[in-house]
Amino acid sequence: MPSSSPATEAAPRLPQLDALRGLAALYVVVYHVMAMPQPLLAVPAWAQPAIAMGGSGVVLFFVMSAFSLCLTWPRHAASGAALRSFYLSRLFRIAPLLLALLAIMVLRDQLRAPARYGAQEIAWNASMLFGLSPQWQAGIVMGSWTIGVEMLFYAVFPLLALYVRRLPAQLALLAASYALALWATHAAPPALAFLGNGYGLLTQLPIFVLGCVLFGLWRSLRALPAAPRRVLGLGAFGAGAAALAMLAYGLLPTGVWASGWHQSALAYGLMLLGLLLVGEGLFVRVLVNRATCFLGAISYSLYLVHPFVVSRLYGAFAHFYAALPDGAAYAACLALSLLLAIPAAWLTYRFVEQPGIRWGRRAFARMRARRAAAGEAA
């Protein structure tokens, strides 16, 4: 096997994943511009369900995260130190930005009287394992609850990559994880109930496993001849988009056995699979282009940074709503938020995320060099 490593080989990328990451981050911003101010910003009645659905953009992030981990696992396996390569790459990909924003929030808020955060809460957040804490799983940095869940999934992903590799086994795991999610939500003892709430690992686990299943399906279906593959892809994307719209406007039944959150994961999954199967053409270029791929590149920063920007604009929002009709005022609020949040996200991507990724690659290279030197000495 080749001895490639994170220090020398970039992870394989699919532009469709980059574009959908960007659109997912954008959809979350669309939602938060409306939902963060108190009271919520007024929007036209016909648009409110679609905007409110933007909170589900994190579901698409979860699905694509698992898909991407499956896609890049062979690189880690080929490095000769799969677990070290994987965990170092994940740590240095996620930690620098989250910890930088955590430090900003703690330093800002601890100067108040009384101090806002206790030592235990800060320690849980700094560990990035706060998804295991019933009290602190929401996270200090707004939106960071998703990172708390991601880190726990990263902890167990190598087991899936090593031992649940075939599609039938992945489908069985999907069914089991969904049953576990239902148990955690509706029947878990009080001490474990936090694992089944909106921030809970067991609630989100079927969504991650779905991403692994989609990777297996894509790997099987991409070998189809171009014409039937494109037809299948268009059908899957259309079905997913229609299901998502129906969920937003209350046209699909939801309940104990089929929450809207998990149904949205299936809808997003169909859209992802469909876009990958279609491959090329005008339809794909509308969604996968330089703008959406750029947003995808900065999507992690955009997701975590935009709440800082939006929360500073409430005064401007009030002026827009005093001068304009609701629809135009919301559009102005969204435009202003994006005008400021996108450059801010690019800056943190350029000066925090990218250096962190390079640090991770250098750390792995040094670790490999030490192992090689120890082997030669022996």
Short mmCIF file of C-alpha atoms in Angstrom, two decimals:
data_model
loop_
_atom_site.label_atom_id
_atom_site.label_comp_id
_atom_site.label_asym_id
_atom_site.label_seq_id
_atom_site.Cartn_x
_atom_site.Cartn_y
_atom_site.Cartn_z
CA MET A 1 0.00 0.00 0.00
CA PRO A 2 1.25 3.55 -0.65
CA SER A 3 2.70 5.39 2.31
CA SER A 4 0.79 8.62 1.72
CA SER A 5 -0.01 10.73 4.76
CA PRO A 6 -1.92 13.85 5.70
CA ALA A 7 1.34 15.69 5.51
CA THR A 8 1.81 14.97 1.84
CA GLU A 9 -1.57 14.23 0.29
CA ALA A 10 -4.70 16.35 0.25
CA ALA A 11 -7.99 14.68 1.02
CA PRO A 12 -10.01 13.78 -2.08
CA ARG A 13 -12.77 16.28 -2.70
CA LEU A 14 -16.05 16.21 -4.55
CA PRO A 15 -17.22 19.68 -5.60
CA GLN A 16 -20.80 18.67 -4.87
CA LEU A 17 -19.90 18.24 -1.20
CA ASP A 18 -18.24 21.64 -1.07
CA ALA A 19 -21.24 23.30 -2.71
CA LEU A 20 -23.79 21.64 -0.44
CA ARG A 21 -21.75 22.57 2.63
CA GLY A 22 -21.88 26.16 1.47
CA LEU A 23 -25.62 26.03 0.84
CA ALA A 24 -26.20 24.37 4.23
CA ALA A 25 -24.25 27.12 6.00
CA LEU A 26 -26.16 29.76 4.04
CA TYR A 27 -29.48 28.18 4.98
CA VAL A 28 -28.55 28.26 8.67
CA VAL A 29 -27.72 31.97 8.36
CA VAL A 30 -31.08 32.59 6.65
CA TYR A 31 -32.77 31.01 9.66
CA HIS A 32 -30.71 32.71 12.36
CA VAL A 33 -31.20 36.19 10.93
CA MET A 34 -34.91 35.66 11.55
CA ALA A 35 -34.69 33.63 14.76
CA MET A 36 -31.86 35.17 16.78
CA PRO A 37 -33.45 38.58 17.50
CA GLN A 38 -36.09 38.69 20.22
CA PRO A 39 -38.84 38.99 19.22
CA LEU A 40 -38.26 37.07 16.00
CA LEU A 41 -38.11 39.17 12.85
CA ALA A 42 -41.38 39.31 10.96
CA VAL A 43 -41.30 37.73 7.51
CA PRO A 44 -44.04 37.18 4.91
CA ALA A 45 -46.35 34.32 5.91
CA TRP A 46 -45.67 32.40 2.70
CA ALA A 47 -41.89 32.43 3.36
CA GLN A 48 -41.89 31.79 7.11
CA PRO A 49 -42.01 27.94 6.95
CA ALA A 50 -39.18 27.78 4.42
CA ILE A 51 -37.01 30.19 6.45
CA ALA A 52 -37.77 28.39 9.72
CA MET A 53 -36.66 25.13 8.08
CA GLY A 54 -33.17 26.62 7.80
CA GLY A 55 -32.32 25.31 11.24
CA SER A 56 -32.26 21.85 9.67
CA GLY A 57 -29.22 22.87 7.65
CA VAL A 58 -27.14 21.27 10.41
CA VAL A 59 -28.74 17.93 9.48
CA LEU A 60 -27.20 18.26 6.03
CA PHE A 61 -23.86 19.03 7.71
CA PHE A 62 -24.12 15.81 9.73
CA VAL A 63 -25.01 13.69 6.69
CA MET A 64 -22.15 15.14 4.65
CA SER A 65 -19.71 14.85 7.55
CA ALA A 66 -20.20 11.08 7.73
CA PHE A 67 -20.09 10.77 3.94
CA SER A 68 -16.83 12.74 3.83
CA LEU A 69 -15.25 10.65 6.58
CA CYS A 70 -16.03 7.49 4.59
CA LEU A 71 -14.59 9.11 1.48
CA THR A 72 -11.31 10.09 3.15
CA TRP A 73 -10.80 7.03 5.37
CA PRO A 74 -8.69 5.19 2.75
CA ARG A 75 -6.14 8.02 2.95
CA HIS A 76 -5.80 7.49 6.68
CA ALA A 77 -5.63 3.71 6.25
CA ALA A 78 -2.87 4.13 3.65
CA SER A 79 -0.79 6.27 6.01
CA GLY A 80 0.35 3.26 8.03
CA ALA A 81 -1.10 4.80 11.22
CA ALA A 82 -4.78 5.10 10.46
CA LEU A 83 -6.05 6.04 13.91
CA ARG A 84 -3.37 8.63 14.57
CA SER A 85 -3.83 10.13 11.12
CA PHE A 86 -7.61 10.27 11.49
CA TYR A 87 -7.77 11.70 15.00
CA LEU A 88 -5.03 14.26 14.41
CA SER A 89 -6.69 15.47 11.21
CA ARG A 90 -10.05 15.83 12.93
CA LEU A 91 -8.60 17.52 16.01
CA PHE A 92 -6.64 20.12 14.07
CA ARG A 93 -9.52 20.66 11.65
CA ILE A 94 -12.08 21.43 14.35
CA ALA A 95 -10.28 22.60 17.47
CA PRO A 96 -8.43 25.80 16.46
CA LEU A 97 -11.48 27.81 15.42
CA LEU A 98 -13.76 26.51 18.15
CA LEU A 99 -11.20 27.13 20.89
CA ALA A 100 -10.37 30.59 19.52
CA LEU A 101 -14.04 31.61 19.61
CA LEU A 102 -14.46 30.00 23.02
CA ALA A 103 -11.54 32.06 24.34
CA ILE A 104 -13.08 35.25 22.93
CA MET A 105 -16.43 34.55 24.57
CA VAL A 106 -14.96 33.55 27.91
CA LEU A 107 -12.63 36.56 28.07
CA ARG A 108 -15.47 38.90 27.11
CA ASP A 109 -18.10 37.50 29.42
CA GLN A 110 -15.87 36.80 32.42
CA LEU A 111 -15.15 40.53 32.69
CA ARG A 112 -18.77 41.08 33.61
CA ALA A 113 -19.96 41.02 37.19
CA PRO A 114 -20.86 38.36 38.05
CA ALA A 115 -18.76 36.16 35.74
CA ARG A 116 -21.01 34.28 33.35
CA TYR A 117 -19.27 30.90 33.16
CA GLY A 118 -17.97 28.61 35.86
CA ALA A 119 -14.73 26.66 35.71
CA GLN A 120 -16.54 23.37 35.11
CA GLU A 121 -18.48 24.70 32.13
CA ILE A 122 -15.34 26.20 30.60
CA ALA A 123 -13.43 22.95 31.12
CA TRP A 124 -16.14 20.87 29.45
CA ASN A 125 -16.21 23.21 26.45
CA ALA A 126 -12.42 23.33 26.15
CA SER A 127 -12.33 19.52 26.12
CA MET A 128 -14.82 19.54 23.20
CA LEU A 129 -16.53 16.58 24.87
CA PHE A 130 -19.40 18.67 26.24
CA GLY A 131 -21.83 16.50 24.29
CA LEU A 132 -21.41 14.06 27.18
CA SER A 133 -22.44 16.63 29.78
CA PRO A 134 -26.18 16.86 30.55
CA GLN A 135 -25.65 20.37 31.90
CA TRP A 136 -23.33 21.87 29.28
CA GLN A 137 -24.09 20.04 26.03
CA ALA A 138 -25.46 23.18 24.32
CA GLY A 139 -21.95 24.68 24.33
CA ILE A 140 -20.78 28.19 25.15
CA VAL A 141 -20.12 29.23 21.53
CA MET A 142 -23.49 29.60 19.81
CA GLY A 143 -24.19 26.62 17.56
CA SER A 144 -21.27 24.64 18.97
CA TRP A 145 -23.58 21.88 20.21
CA THR A 146 -23.11 20.38 16.75
CA ILE A 147 -19.35 20.23 17.35
CA GLY A 148 -19.96 18.45 20.65
CA VAL A 149 -21.93 15.81 18.75
CA GLU A 150 -19.42 15.63 15.88
CA MET A 151 -16.51 14.98 18.24
CA LEU A 152 -18.33 12.02 19.78
CA PHE A 153 -19.08 10.59 16.35
CA TYR A 154 -15.42 11.01 15.40
CA ALA A 155 -14.53 8.91 18.45
CA VAL A 156 -16.47 5.91 17.17
CA PHE A 157 -16.18 6.38 13.40
CA PRO A 158 -13.04 4.21 12.97
CA LEU A 159 -15.03 1.26 14.35
CA LEU A 160 -17.59 1.78 11.58
CA ALA A 161 -14.87 2.20 8.96
CA LEU A 162 -13.10 -0.99 10.03
CA TYR A 163 -15.98 -3.30 10.91
CA VAL A 164 -19.17 -2.00 9.22
CA ARG A 165 -17.92 -1.64 5.68
CA ARG A 166 -20.54 -3.38 3.56
CA LEU A 167 -23.87 -1.84 2.67
CA PRO A 168 -26.08 -4.54 4.30
CA ALA A 169 -24.23 -4.11 7.58
CA GLN A 170 -24.55 -0.32 7.31
CA LEU A 171 -28.29 -0.62 6.70
CA ALA A 172 -28.63 -2.87 9.75
CA LEU A 173 -26.69 -0.34 11.81
CA LEU A 174 -28.95 2.44 10.52
CA ALA A 175 -32.03 0.56 11.71
CA ALA A 176 -30.42 -0.19 15.08
CA SER A 177 -29.27 3.42 15.58
CA TYR A 178 -32.75 4.70 14.79
CA ALA A 179 -34.27 2.30 17.31
CA LEU A 180 -31.70 3.52 19.83
CA ALA A 181 -32.64 7.13 19.07
CA LEU A 182 -36.31 6.37 19.69
CA TRP A 183 -35.44 4.66 22.97
CA ALA A 184 -33.28 7.58 24.09
CA THR A 185 -36.01 10.10 23.23
CA HIS A 186 -38.97 8.29 24.71
CA ALA A 187 -37.86 5.57 27.15
CA ALA A 188 -34.37 6.28 28.47
CA PRO A 189 -33.93 6.59 32.25
CA PRO A 190 -33.59 10.18 33.50
CA ALA A 191 -29.80 9.96 33.82
CA LEU A 192 -29.50 9.18 30.09
CA ALA A 193 -32.38 11.26 28.75
CA PHE A 194 -30.00 14.04 27.65
CA LEU A 195 -28.66 11.69 24.95
CA GLY A 196 -32.10 11.72 23.32
CA ASN A 197 -32.84 15.45 23.40
CA GLY A 198 -32.26 17.85 20.52
CA TYR A 199 -28.55 18.09 21.31
CA GLY A 200 -28.12 14.40 22.09
CA LEU A 201 -25.66 12.04 20.43
CA LEU A 202 -28.21 9.22 20.15
CA THR A 203 -30.71 11.56 18.48
CA GLN A 204 -28.14 12.47 15.84
CA LEU A 205 -26.46 9.06 15.46
CA PRO A 206 -28.88 7.74 12.78
CA ILE A 207 -28.14 10.85 10.71
CA PHE A 208 -24.42 10.12 10.75
CA VAL A 209 -25.01 6.47 9.94
CA LEU A 210 -27.25 7.55 7.07
CA GLY A 211 -24.28 9.45 5.66
CA CYS A 212 -22.26 6.21 5.71
CA VAL A 213 -25.11 4.35 3.99
CA LEU A 214 -25.29 7.03 1.30
CA PHE A 215 -21.58 6.65 0.69
CA GLY A 216 -22.07 2.91 0.17
CA LEU A 217 -24.98 3.54 -2.20
CA TRP A 218 -23.03 6.13 -4.17
CA ARG A 219 -20.03 3.83 -4.47
CA SER A 220 -22.31 1.11 -5.91
CA LEU A 221 -24.43 3.32 -8.18
CA ARG A 222 -21.70 5.50 -9.69
CA ALA A 223 -20.69 2.59 -11.94
CA LEU A 224 -24.05 2.70 -13.75
CA PRO A 225 -24.07 3.92 -17.36
CA ALA A 226 -24.28 7.71 -17.59
CA ALA A 227 -27.86 8.02 -18.86
CA PRO A 228 -29.65 5.86 -16.26
CA ARG A 229 -27.37 7.22 -13.54
CA ARG A 230 -28.38 10.79 -14.41
CA VAL A 231 -32.08 9.88 -14.49
CA LEU A 232 -31.77 8.18 -11.13
CA GLY A 233 -29.87 11.17 -9.75
CA LEU A 234 -32.43 13.70 -10.95
CA GLY A 235 -35.22 11.60 -9.51
CA ALA A 236 -33.50 11.26 -6.14
CA PHE A 237 -32.72 14.97 -5.95
CA GLY A 238 -36.27 15.93 -6.95
CA ALA A 239 -37.80 13.53 -4.42
CA GLY A 240 -35.56 14.90 -1.67
CA ALA A 241 -36.30 18.52 -2.51
CA ALA A 242 -40.04 17.84 -2.66
CA ALA A 243 -39.95 16.02 0.69
CA LEU A 244 -38.04 18.89 2.29
CA ALA A 245 -40.58 21.42 1.00
CA MET A 246 -43.47 19.27 2.22
CA LEU A 247 -41.87 18.99 5.65
CA ALA A 248 -41.42 22.75 5.84
CA TYR A 249 -45.07 23.40 5.02
CA GLY A 250 -46.47 20.64 7.20
CA LEU A 251 -47.57 18.36 4.37
CA LEU A 252 -45.81 15.24 5.65
CA PRO A 253 -46.95 13.53 8.84
CA THR A 254 -44.54 13.59 11.75
CA GLY A 255 -44.78 11.96 15.14
CA VAL A 256 -43.19 9.67 17.66
CA TRP A 257 -41.95 7.20 15.04
CA ALA A 258 -40.93 9.70 12.38
CA SER A 259 -39.72 13.07 13.60
CA GLY A 260 -39.38 15.94 11.18
CA TRP A 261 -35.68 16.14 12.08
CA HIS A 262 -34.97 12.59 10.94
CA GLN A 263 -37.23 12.90 7.92
CA SER A 264 -35.26 15.96 6.86
CA ALA A 265 -32.10 13.82 7.01
CA LEU A 266 -33.62 11.43 4.48
CA ALA A 267 -34.63 14.35 2.28
CA TYR A 268 -31.18 15.91 2.40
CA GLY A 269 -29.62 12.50 1.84
CA LEU A 270 -31.62 11.99 -1.34
CA MET A 271 -30.57 15.42 -2.56
CA LEU A 272 -26.90 14.70 -1.85
CA LEU A 273 -27.00 11.30 -3.53
CA GLY A 274 -28.91 12.70 -6.48
CA LEU A 275 -26.50 15.56 -7.04
CA LEU A 276 -23.54 13.17 -6.95
CA LEU A 277 -25.16 10.77 -9.42
CA VAL A 278 -26.17 13.45 -11.92
CA GLY A 279 -22.53 14.36 -12.30
CA GLU A 280 -22.43 17.26 -14.76
CA GLY A 281 -24.73 19.54 -16.73
CA LEU A 282 -26.58 22.82 -16.37
CA PHE A 283 -28.62 21.59 -13.40
CA VAL A 284 -25.45 20.76 -11.49
CA ARG A 285 -23.73 24.02 -12.42
CA VAL A 286 -26.61 26.01 -10.93
CA LEU A 287 -25.83 24.46 -7.54
CA VAL A 288 -22.15 23.59 -7.89
CA ASN A 289 -20.19 26.63 -8.95
CA ARG A 290 -17.39 28.88 -7.77
CA ALA A 291 -19.64 30.84 -5.43
CA THR A 292 -21.17 27.84 -3.66
CA CYS A 293 -17.82 26.02 -3.50
CA PHE A 294 -16.25 29.12 -1.97
CA LEU A 295 -19.01 29.17 0.65
CA GLY A 296 -18.33 25.48 1.19
CA ALA A 297 -14.66 26.13 1.82
CA ILE A 298 -15.49 28.68 4.54
CA SER A 299 -18.66 26.93 5.73
CA TYR A 300 -17.29 25.90 9.14
CA SER A 301 -16.18 29.46 9.83
CA LEU A 302 -19.41 30.89 8.45
CA TYR A 303 -21.45 28.58 10.68
CA LEU A 304 -19.60 29.51 13.88
CA VAL A 305 -18.82 33.17 13.14
CA HIS A 306 -22.13 34.45 11.79
CA PRO A 307 -23.91 34.51 15.20
CA PHE A 308 -21.27 36.97 16.43
CA VAL A 309 -22.03 39.21 13.44
CA VAL A 310 -25.82 38.91 13.51
CA SER A 311 -26.01 39.63 17.25
CA ARG A 312 -24.27 42.97 16.66
CA LEU A 313 -26.76 44.09 14.01
CA TYR A 314 -30.03 44.21 15.94
CA GLY A 315 -29.99 48.00 15.93
CA ALA A 316 -29.64 48.10 12.14
CA PHE A 317 -32.40 45.49 11.84
CA ALA A 318 -34.74 47.75 13.84
CA HIS A 319 -34.04 50.63 11.45
CA PHE A 320 -34.81 48.45 8.43
CA TYR A 321 -38.12 47.32 9.91
CA ALA A 322 -39.07 50.89 10.79
CA ALA A 323 -38.55 52.01 7.18
CA LEU A 324 -39.51 49.03 5.02
CA PRO A 325 -42.25 46.40 4.62
CA ASP A 326 -41.56 43.14 6.40
CA GLY A 327 -40.33 41.20 3.36
CA ALA A 328 -37.99 43.93 2.16
CA ALA A 329 -36.77 44.58 5.71
CA TYR A 330 -35.90 40.92 6.26
CA ALA A 331 -34.11 40.80 2.89
CA ALA A 332 -32.08 43.87 3.90
CA CYS A 333 -31.22 42.28 7.26
CA LEU A 334 -30.09 39.10 5.55
CA ALA A 335 -28.06 40.98 2.93
CA LEU A 336 -26.29 43.05 5.58
CA SER A 337 -25.57 39.97 7.69
CA LEU A 338 -24.04 38.12 4.75
CA LEU A 339 -22.12 41.19 3.61
CA LEU A 340 -20.33 41.23 6.96
CA ALA A 341 -20.34 37.54 7.94
CA ILE A 342 -18.80 36.15 4.74
CA PRO A 343 -15.64 38.32 4.88
CA ALA A 344 -15.35 37.62 8.62
CA ALA A 345 -15.64 33.89 7.93
CA TRP A 346 -13.00 34.11 5.20
CA LEU A 347 -10.61 35.79 7.64
CA THR A 348 -11.03 33.09 10.28
CA TYR A 349 -10.75 30.42 7.60
CA ARG A 350 -7.55 31.98 6.26
CA PHE A 351 -5.87 32.80 9.57
CA VAL A 352 -7.26 30.18 11.99
CA GLU A 353 -8.58 27.14 10.11
CA GLN A 354 -5.88 26.81 7.45
CA PRO A 355 -2.96 27.20 9.88
CA GLY A 356 -4.62 24.63 12.13
CA ILE A 357 -4.81 22.13 9.28
CA ARG A 358 -1.14 22.72 8.50
CA TRP A 359 -0.22 22.22 12.17
CA GLY A 360 -2.02 18.88 12.12
CA ARG A 361 -0.14 17.73 9.05
CA ARG A 362 3.19 18.74 10.55
CA ALA A 363 2.33 16.99 13.82
CA PHE A 364 1.57 13.77 11.94
CA ALA A 365 4.75 14.08 9.87
CA ARG A 366 6.85 14.49 13.03
CA MET A 367 5.13 11.51 14.60
CA ARG A 368 5.89 9.36 11.53
CA ALA A 369 9.49 10.55 11.51
CA ARG A 370 9.94 9.58 15.18
CA ARG A 371 8.43 6.16 14.52
CA ALA A 372 10.70 5.64 11.53
CA ALA A 373 13.76 6.68 13.52
CA ALA A 374 12.81 4.37 16.38
CA GLY A 375 12.36 1.50 13.90
CA GLU A 376 15.77 2.08 12.36
CA ALA A 377 17.40 2.25 15.80
CA ALA A 378 15.81 -1.05 16.73
#
